[in-house]
Short mmCIF file of C-alpha atoms and ligand atoms in Angstrom, two decimals:
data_model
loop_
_atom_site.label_atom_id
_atom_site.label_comp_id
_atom_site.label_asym_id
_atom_site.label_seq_id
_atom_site.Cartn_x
_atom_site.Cartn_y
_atom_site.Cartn_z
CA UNK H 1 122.37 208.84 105.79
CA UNK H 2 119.52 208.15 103.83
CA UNK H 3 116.85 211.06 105.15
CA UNK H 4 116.70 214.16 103.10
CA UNK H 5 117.83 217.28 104.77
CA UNK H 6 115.53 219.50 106.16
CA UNK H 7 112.85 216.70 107.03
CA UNK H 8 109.78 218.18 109.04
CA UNK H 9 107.21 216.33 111.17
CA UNK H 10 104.59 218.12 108.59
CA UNK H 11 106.44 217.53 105.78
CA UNK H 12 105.10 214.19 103.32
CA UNK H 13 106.35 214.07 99.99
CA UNK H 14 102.63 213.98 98.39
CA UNK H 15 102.10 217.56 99.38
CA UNK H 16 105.58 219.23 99.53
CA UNK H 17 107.51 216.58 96.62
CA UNK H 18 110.54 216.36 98.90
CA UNK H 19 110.50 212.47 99.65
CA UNK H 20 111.60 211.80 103.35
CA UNK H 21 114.13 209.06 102.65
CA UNK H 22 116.56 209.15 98.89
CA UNK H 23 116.49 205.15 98.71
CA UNK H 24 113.19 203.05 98.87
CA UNK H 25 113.38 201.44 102.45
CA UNK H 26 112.09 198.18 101.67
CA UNK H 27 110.00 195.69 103.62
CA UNK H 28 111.81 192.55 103.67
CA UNK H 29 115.67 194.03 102.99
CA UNK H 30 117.54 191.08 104.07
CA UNK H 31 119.42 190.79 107.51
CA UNK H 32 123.80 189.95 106.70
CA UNK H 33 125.46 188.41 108.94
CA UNK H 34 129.18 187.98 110.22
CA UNK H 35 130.55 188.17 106.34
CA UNK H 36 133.80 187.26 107.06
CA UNK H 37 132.43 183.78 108.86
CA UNK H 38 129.86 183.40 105.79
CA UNK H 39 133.16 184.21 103.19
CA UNK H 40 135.33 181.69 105.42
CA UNK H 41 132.13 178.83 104.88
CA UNK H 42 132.34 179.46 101.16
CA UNK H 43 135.84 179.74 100.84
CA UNK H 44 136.31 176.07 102.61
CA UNK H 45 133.68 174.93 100.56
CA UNK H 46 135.21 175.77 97.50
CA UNK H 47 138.58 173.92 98.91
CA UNK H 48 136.32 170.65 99.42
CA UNK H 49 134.92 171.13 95.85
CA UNK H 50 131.32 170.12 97.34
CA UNK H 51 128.74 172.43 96.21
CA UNK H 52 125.18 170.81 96.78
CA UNK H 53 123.76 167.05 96.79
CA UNK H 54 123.31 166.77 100.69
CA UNK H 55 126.85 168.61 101.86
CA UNK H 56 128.37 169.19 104.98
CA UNK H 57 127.09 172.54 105.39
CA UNK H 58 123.43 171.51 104.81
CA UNK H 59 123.94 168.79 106.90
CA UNK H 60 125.44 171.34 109.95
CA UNK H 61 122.14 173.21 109.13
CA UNK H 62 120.00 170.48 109.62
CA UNK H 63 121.27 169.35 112.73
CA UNK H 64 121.88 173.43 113.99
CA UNK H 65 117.57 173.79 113.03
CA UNK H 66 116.43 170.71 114.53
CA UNK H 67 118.49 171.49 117.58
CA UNK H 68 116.75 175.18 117.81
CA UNK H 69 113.54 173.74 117.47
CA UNK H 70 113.78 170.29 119.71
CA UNK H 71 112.51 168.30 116.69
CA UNK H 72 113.95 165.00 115.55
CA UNK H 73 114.75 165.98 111.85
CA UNK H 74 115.09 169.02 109.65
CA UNK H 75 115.05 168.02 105.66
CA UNK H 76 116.38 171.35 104.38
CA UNK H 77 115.22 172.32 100.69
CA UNK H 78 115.75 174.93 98.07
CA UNK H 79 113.08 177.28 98.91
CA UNK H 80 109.57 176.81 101.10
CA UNK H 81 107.56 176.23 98.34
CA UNK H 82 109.20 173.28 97.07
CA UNK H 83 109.22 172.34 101.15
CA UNK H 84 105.53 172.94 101.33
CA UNK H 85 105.08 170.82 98.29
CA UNK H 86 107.39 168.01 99.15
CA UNK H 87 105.58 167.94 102.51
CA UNK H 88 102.37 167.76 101.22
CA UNK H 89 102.86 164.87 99.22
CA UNK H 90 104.78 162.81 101.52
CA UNK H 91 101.80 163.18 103.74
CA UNK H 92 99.61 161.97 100.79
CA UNK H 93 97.45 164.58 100.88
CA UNK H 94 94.74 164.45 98.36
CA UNK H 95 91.17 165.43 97.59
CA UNK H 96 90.55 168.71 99.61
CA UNK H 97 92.92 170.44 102.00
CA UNK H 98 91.67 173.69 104.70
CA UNK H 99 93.76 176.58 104.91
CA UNK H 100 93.01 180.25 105.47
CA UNK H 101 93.02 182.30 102.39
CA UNK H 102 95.12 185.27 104.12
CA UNK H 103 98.64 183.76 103.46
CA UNK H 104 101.21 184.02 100.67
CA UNK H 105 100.23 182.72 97.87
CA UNK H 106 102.93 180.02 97.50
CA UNK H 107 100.64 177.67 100.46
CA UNK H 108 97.46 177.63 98.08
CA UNK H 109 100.44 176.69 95.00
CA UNK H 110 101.51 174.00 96.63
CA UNK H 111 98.21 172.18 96.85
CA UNK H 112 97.09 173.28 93.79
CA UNK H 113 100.00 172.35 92.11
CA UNK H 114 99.85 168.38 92.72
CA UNK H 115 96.01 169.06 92.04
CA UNK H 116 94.53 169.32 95.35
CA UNK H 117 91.85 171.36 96.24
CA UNK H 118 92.65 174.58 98.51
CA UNK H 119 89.60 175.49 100.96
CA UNK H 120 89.84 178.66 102.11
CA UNK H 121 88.46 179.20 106.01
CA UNK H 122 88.11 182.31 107.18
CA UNK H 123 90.87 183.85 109.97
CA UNK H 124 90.05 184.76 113.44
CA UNK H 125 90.52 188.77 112.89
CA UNK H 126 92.22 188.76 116.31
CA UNK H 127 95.04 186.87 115.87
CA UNK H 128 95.20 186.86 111.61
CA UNK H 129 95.20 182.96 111.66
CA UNK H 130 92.86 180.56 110.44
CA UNK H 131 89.59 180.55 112.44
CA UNK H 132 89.10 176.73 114.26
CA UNK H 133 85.65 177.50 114.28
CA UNK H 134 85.21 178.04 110.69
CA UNK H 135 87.06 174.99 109.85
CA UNK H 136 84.69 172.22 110.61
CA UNK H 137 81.86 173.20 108.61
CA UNK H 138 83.68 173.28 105.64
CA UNK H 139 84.97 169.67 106.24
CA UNK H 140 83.69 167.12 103.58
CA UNK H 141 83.81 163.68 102.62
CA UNK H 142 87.05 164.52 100.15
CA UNK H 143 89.06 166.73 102.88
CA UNK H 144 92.51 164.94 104.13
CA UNK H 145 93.84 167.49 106.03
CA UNK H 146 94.42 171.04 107.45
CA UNK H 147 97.49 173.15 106.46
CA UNK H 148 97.56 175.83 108.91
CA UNK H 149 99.88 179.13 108.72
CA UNK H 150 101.10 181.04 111.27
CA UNK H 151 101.04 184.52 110.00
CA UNK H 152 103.64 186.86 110.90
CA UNK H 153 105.01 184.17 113.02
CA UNK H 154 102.35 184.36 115.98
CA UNK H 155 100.99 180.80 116.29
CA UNK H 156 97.91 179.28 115.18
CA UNK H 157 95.39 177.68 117.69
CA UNK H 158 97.15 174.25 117.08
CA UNK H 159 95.04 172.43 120.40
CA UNK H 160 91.98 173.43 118.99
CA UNK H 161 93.29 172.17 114.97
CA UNK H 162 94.70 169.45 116.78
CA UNK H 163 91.07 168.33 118.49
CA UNK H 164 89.36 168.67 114.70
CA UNK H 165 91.96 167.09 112.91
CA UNK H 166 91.86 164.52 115.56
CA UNK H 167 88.24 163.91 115.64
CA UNK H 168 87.70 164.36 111.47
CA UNK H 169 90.55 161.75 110.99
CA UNK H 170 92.71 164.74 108.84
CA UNK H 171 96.28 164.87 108.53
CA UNK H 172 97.78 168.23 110.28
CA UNK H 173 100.79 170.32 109.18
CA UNK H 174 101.59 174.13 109.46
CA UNK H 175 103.02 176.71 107.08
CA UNK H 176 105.74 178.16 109.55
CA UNK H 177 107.17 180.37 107.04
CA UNK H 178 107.30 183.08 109.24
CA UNK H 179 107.99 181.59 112.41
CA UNK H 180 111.76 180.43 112.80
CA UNK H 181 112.53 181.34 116.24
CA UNK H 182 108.95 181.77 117.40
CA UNK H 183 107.75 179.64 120.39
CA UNK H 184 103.77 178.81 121.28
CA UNK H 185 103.16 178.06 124.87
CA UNK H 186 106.56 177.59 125.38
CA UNK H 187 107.11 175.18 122.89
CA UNK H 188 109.46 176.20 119.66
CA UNK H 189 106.85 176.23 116.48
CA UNK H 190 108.23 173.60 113.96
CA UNK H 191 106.96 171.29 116.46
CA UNK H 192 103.50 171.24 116.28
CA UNK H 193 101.20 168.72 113.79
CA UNK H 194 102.75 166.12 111.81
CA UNK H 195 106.01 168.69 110.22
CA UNK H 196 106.02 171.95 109.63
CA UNK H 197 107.27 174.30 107.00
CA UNK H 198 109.98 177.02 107.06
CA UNK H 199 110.69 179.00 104.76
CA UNK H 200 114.93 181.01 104.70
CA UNK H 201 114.13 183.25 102.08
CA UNK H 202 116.41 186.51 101.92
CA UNK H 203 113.38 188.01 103.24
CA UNK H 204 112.74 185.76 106.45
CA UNK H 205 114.06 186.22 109.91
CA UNK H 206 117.01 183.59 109.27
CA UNK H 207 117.82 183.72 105.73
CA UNK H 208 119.90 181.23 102.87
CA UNK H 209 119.41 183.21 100.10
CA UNK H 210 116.59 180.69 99.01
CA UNK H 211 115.89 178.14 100.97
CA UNK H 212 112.75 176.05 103.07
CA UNK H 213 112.79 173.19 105.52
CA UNK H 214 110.47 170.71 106.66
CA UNK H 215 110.98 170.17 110.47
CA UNK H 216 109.37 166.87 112.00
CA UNK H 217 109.62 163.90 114.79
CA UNK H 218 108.33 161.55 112.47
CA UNK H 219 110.76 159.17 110.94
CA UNK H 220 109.32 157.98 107.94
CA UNK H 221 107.80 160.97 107.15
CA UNK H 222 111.45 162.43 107.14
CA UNK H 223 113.04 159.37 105.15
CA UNK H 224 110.40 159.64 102.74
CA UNK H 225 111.03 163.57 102.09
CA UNK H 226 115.08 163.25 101.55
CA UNK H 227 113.89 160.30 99.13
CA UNK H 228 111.50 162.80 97.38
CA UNK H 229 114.04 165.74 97.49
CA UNK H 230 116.70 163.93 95.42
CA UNK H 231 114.71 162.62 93.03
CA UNK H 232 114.21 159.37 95.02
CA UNK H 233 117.66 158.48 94.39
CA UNK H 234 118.10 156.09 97.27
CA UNK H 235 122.00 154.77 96.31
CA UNK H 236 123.59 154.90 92.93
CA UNK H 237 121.38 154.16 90.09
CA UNK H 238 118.66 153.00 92.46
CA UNK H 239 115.18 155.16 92.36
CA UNK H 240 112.75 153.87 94.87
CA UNK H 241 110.47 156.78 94.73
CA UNK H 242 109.23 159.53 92.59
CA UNK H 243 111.13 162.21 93.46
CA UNK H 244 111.78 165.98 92.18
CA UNK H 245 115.07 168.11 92.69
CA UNK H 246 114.37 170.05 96.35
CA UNK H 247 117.99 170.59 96.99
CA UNK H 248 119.25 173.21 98.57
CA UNK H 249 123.31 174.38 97.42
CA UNK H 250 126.10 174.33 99.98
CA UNK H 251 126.40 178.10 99.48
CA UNK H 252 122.53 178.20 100.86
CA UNK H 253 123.39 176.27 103.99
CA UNK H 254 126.47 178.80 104.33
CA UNK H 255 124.68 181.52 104.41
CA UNK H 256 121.99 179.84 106.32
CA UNK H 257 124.13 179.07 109.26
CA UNK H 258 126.10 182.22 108.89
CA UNK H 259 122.47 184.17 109.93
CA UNK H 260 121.89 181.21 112.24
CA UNK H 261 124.66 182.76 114.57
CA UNK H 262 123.17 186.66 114.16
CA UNK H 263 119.79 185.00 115.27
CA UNK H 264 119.99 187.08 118.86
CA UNK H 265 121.44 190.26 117.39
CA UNK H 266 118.33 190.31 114.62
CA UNK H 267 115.97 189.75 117.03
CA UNK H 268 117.34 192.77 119.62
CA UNK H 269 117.46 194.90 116.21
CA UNK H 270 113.56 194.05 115.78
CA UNK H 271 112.73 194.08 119.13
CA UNK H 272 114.19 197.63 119.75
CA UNK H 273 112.43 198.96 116.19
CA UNK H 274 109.29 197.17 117.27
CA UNK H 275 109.41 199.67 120.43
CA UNK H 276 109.98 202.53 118.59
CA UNK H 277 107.08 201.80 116.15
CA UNK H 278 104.37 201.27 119.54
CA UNK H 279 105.86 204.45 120.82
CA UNK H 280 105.79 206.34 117.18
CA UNK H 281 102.12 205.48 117.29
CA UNK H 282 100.79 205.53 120.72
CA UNK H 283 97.72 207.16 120.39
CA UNK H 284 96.82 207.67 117.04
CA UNK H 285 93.38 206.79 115.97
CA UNK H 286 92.64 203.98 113.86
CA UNK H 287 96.20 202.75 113.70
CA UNK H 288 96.94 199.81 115.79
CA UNK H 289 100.15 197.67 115.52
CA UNK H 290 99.83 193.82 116.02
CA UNK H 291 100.81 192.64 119.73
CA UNK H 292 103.43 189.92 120.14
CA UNK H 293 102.90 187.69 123.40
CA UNK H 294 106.15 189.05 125.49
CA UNK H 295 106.15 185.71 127.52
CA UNK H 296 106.83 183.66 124.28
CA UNK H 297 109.94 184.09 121.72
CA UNK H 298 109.56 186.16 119.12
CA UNK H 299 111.62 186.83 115.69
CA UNK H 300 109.62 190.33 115.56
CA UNK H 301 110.34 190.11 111.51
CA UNK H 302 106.93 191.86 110.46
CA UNK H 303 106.18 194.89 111.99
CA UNK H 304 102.23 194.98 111.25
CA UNK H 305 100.09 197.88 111.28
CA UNK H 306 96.16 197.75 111.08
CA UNK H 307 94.20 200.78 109.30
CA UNK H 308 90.47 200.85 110.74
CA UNK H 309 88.86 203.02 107.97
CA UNK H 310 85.73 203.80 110.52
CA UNK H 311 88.35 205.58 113.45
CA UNK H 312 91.48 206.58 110.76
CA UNK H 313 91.20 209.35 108.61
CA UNK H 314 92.16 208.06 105.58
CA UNK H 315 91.91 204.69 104.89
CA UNK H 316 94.94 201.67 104.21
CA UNK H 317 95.53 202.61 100.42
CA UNK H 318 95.39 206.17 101.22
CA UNK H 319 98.32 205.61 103.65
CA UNK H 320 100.48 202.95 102.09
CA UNK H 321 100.44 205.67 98.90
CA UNK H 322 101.39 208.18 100.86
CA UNK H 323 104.04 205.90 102.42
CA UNK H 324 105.22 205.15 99.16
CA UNK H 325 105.67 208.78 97.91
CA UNK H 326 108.27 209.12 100.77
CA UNK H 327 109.87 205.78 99.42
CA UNK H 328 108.68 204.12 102.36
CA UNK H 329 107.56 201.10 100.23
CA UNK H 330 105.23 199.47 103.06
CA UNK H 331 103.52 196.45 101.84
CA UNK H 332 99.67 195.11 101.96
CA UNK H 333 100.50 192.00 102.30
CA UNK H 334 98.10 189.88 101.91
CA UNK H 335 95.62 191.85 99.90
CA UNK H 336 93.19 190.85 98.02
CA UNK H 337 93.67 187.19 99.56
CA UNK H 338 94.91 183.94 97.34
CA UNK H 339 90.80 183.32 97.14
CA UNK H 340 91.35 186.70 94.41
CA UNK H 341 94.08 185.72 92.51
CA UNK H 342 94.42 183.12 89.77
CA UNK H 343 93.36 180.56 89.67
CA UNK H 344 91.43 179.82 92.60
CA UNK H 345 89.08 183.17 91.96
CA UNK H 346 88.32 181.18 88.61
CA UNK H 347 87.76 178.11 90.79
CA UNK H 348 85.85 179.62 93.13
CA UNK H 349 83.95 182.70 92.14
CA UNK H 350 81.95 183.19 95.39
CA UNK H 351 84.81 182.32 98.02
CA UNK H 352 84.37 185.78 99.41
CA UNK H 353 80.91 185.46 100.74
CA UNK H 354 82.61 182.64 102.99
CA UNK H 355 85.55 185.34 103.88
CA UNK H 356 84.01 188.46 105.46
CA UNK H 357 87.00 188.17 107.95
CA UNK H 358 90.03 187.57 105.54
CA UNK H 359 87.98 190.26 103.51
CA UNK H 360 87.78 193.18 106.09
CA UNK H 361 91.75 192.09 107.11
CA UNK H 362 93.16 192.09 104.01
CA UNK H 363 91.89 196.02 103.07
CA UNK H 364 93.28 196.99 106.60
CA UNK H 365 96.77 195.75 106.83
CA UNK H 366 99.77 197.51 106.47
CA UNK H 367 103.74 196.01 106.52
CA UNK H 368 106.40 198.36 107.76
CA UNK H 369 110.25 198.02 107.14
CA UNK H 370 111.85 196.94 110.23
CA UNK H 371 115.75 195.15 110.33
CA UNK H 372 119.14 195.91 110.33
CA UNK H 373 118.56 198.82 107.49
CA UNK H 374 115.86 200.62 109.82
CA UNK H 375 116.81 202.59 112.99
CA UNK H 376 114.75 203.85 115.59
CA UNK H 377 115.25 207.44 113.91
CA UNK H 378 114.20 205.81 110.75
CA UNK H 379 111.27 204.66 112.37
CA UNK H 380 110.33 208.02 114.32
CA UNK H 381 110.21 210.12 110.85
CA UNK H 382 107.79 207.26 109.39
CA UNK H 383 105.95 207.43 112.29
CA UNK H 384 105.80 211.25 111.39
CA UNK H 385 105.04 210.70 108.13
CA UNK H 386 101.62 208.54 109.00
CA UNK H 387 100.74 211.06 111.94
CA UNK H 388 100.85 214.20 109.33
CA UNK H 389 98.98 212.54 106.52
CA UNK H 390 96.14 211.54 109.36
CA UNK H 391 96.45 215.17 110.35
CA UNK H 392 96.30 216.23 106.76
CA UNK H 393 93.67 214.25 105.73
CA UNK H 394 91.69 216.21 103.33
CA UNK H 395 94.72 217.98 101.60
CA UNK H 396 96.25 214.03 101.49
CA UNK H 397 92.93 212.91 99.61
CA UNK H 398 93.29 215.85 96.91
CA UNK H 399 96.49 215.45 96.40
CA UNK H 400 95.73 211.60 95.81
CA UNK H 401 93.01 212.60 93.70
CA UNK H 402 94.48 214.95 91.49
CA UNK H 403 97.53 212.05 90.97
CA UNK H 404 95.21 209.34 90.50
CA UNK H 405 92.01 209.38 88.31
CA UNK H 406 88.86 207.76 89.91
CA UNK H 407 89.53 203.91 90.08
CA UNK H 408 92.93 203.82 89.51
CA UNK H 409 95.24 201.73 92.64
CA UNK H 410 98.61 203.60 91.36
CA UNK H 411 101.09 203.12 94.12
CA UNK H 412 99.49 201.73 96.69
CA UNK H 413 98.73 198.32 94.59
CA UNK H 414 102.56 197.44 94.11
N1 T4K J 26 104.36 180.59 102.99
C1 T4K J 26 104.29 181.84 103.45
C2 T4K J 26 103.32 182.17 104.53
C3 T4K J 26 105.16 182.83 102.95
O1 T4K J 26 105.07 184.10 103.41
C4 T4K J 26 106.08 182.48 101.95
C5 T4K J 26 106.94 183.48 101.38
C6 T4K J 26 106.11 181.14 101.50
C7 T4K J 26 105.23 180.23 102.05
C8 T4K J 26 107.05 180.68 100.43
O2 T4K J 26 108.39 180.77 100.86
P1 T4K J 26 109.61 180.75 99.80
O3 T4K J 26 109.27 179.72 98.73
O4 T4K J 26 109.74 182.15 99.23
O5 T4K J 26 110.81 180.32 100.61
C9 T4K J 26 108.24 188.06 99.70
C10 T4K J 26 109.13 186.83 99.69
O6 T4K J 26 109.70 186.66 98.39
C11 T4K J 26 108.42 185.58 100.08
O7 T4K J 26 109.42 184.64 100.39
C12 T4K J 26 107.59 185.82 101.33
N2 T4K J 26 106.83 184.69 101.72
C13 T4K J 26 106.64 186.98 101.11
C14 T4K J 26 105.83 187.29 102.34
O8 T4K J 26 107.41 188.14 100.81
P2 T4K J 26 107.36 189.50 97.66
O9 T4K J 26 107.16 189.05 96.29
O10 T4K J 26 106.32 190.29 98.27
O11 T4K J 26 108.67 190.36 97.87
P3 T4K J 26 110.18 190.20 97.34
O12 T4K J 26 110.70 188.83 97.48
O13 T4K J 26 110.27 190.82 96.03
O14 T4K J 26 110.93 191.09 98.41
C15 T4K J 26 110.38 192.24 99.06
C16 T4K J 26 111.30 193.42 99.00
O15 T4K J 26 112.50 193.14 99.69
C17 T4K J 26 111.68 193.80 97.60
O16 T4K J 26 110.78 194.72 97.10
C18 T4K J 26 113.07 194.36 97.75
C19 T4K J 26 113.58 193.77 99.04
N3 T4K J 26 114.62 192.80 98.77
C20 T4K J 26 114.28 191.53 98.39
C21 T4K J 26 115.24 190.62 98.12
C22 T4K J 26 114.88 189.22 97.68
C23 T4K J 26 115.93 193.17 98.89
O17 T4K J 26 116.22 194.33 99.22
N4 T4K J 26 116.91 192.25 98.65
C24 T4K J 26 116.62 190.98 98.25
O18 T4K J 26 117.54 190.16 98.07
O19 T4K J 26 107.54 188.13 98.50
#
């Protein structure tokens, strides 16, 4: 058991120095499997002596994602980034590309990386995803396309992308890193735009270890990408395209379809912590947890929290460092916003006065653990841990004080 003895609703380890939990419960601790089927996969792959370069396994995942998602192909690849990446060039993206600025870093990379401009629109603050409406004024004669993301796996407004892409003459694609098993109007995301990305990193809903896929009904587009992932090898000794190396292992795809087949069991685990996070927080002021549309399918992977610092008594930072001082090591993901890190604040100095949105977002949310290492009582003494320090206010804000000098982030930066 990982609480400490003796924990009391009042009790937070900033003002007593008893932490509520021994071990750091991380957001993002990866969901396992059957390990006996995952140990069987590796074990017969170690019998076939076929490790990576396009196995049977990846092949099995492939066809097991493409069926989940009612797409034509899945091109499996070593992580998301790479995917994103790959993606992006087969679409021959170039110039200037839209994308909101409130996303994991890796989706600016990717452009950036193959020297394409990122253009940061601002996100609807409802729904966290890019805002349609701010995308079309920031469309110029060098845009090709719009890379959309569908944060914490609820959907962007793809009709209304669709329309401006559409009517702009822009190439379309979405950043579904977080939405493997997610559907949008009752359609499975992956198959919405041109391809989409996802990403199966030991954090994500459905995990390889590492790993990323493109998902897509186009069949060029697909040819072109298992060209590009294998160095454009297209036969022995024969390079028809320039390629990079965007494999993923055999082991990946193991463990890939190993958490394939725990799919329902993760979600019900998510689901029923989900639950016990609305019910942990009914009521409080200021703290509002994201809502997930019950009539679509959801992975429930990020349990999100927003801090309104004009109705909450203490304000995000305040609360993910007093989170942290119980080892609950919640995460502010995506503060400050890929338009304040390297290199694009560089780039683009002033990107914030276009961002009030992504701005205001980024200083009020809050990432909770949820998963297979989190139970509903885990959940009810974190819930009790953020209901005391809002109770506690003042004596939380000395304490803070007297740990921190003036201007320092301590804790709640990590
Ligand atoms: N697009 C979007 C929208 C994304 O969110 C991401 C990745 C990508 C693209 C790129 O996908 P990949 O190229 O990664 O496939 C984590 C993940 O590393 C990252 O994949 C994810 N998004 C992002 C939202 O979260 P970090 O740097 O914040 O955390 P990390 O990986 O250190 O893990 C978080 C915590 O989980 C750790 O503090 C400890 C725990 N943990 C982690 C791992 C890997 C474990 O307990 N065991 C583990 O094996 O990025």
């Amino acid at each position: 058991m990982n609480l400490n003895a003796g924990t009391a609703a009042l009790n937070i380890a900033l003002l007593s120095g008893q932490p509520a939990f021994r071990e750091p419960l991380h957001v993002g601790r990866p969901n396992v499997g059957d390990r006996g089927q995952f140990l069987s996969r590796v074990a017969d792959m170690l019998d076939r002596r076929w490790l990576t370069n396009d196995g049977p396994l990846v092949k099995e995942f492939e066809a097991k994602v493409a069926g989940i998602v009612g797409v034509a192909h899945c091109v499996v690849m070593c992580n998301a980034t790479v995917a994103l990446e790959i993606a992006i060039r087969a679409l021959e993206l170039k110039g200037e590309v839209l994308l909101p600025s409130y996303t994991f870093v890796a989706t600016a990379h990717a452009l950036q990386w193959q020297e394409i401009t990122p253009v940061f629109a601002d996100v609807d603050p409802r729904t966290h995803n890019i805002d349609p409406g701010a995308i079309e004024r920031l469309i110029t004669p060098r845009t090709t396309g719009i890379l959309g993301v569908h944060v914490w796996g609820r959907p962007c407004d793809t009709a209304a992308i669709h329309r401006i892409a559409e009517r702009h003459g822009l190439k379309e694609m979405y950043d579904a890193a977080h939405a493997f098993g997610c559907s949008h109007s009752g359609r499975m995301i992956g198959s919405f735009g041109t391809c989409e990305v996802f990403s199966f990193h030991a954090t994500k809903f459905v995990n390889s270890f590492e790993g990323g896929a493109v998902v897509t009904n186009d069949d060029a587009l697909a040819s072109k990408m298992r060209l590009m992932r294998n160095f454009g090898f297209a036969g022995y000794d024969r390079v028809t395209y320039l390629g990079t190396n965007g494999k993923m292992p055999e082991i990946c795809a193991a463990m890939g379809l190993t958490s394939l087949e725990a799919m329902e069991d993760i979600v019900a685990i998510n689901r029923r912590n989900y639950d016990a996070y609305f019910q942990g927080l009914r009521g409080l002021p200021g703290v509002s947890l994201i809502n997930l549309d019950p009539a679509e399918r959801q992975n429930f992977q990020y349990m999100v929290a927003e801090v309104d610092p004009g109705l909450a008594r203490l304000n995000r930072d305040e609360l993910v460092a007093v989170l942290h001082a119980d080892n609950v090591l919640a995460r502010k993901y995506f503060w400050p916003g890929c338009h304040r890190m390297e290199p694009y604040r560089s780039f683009q100095p002033n990107a914030s006065l276009l961002l009030p949105e992504t701005e205001r977002l980024a200083a009020r949310v809050v990432v909770l653990p949820t998963g297979q290492d989190v139970t509903p009582e885990t959940v009810r003494t974190i819930c009790a841990i953020i209901r005391s320090a809002l109770e506690h206010a003042e004596e939380v804000r000395s304490a803070l004080a007297r740990e921190r000098p003036l201007g320092a982030e301590g804790a709640a930066a990590s």
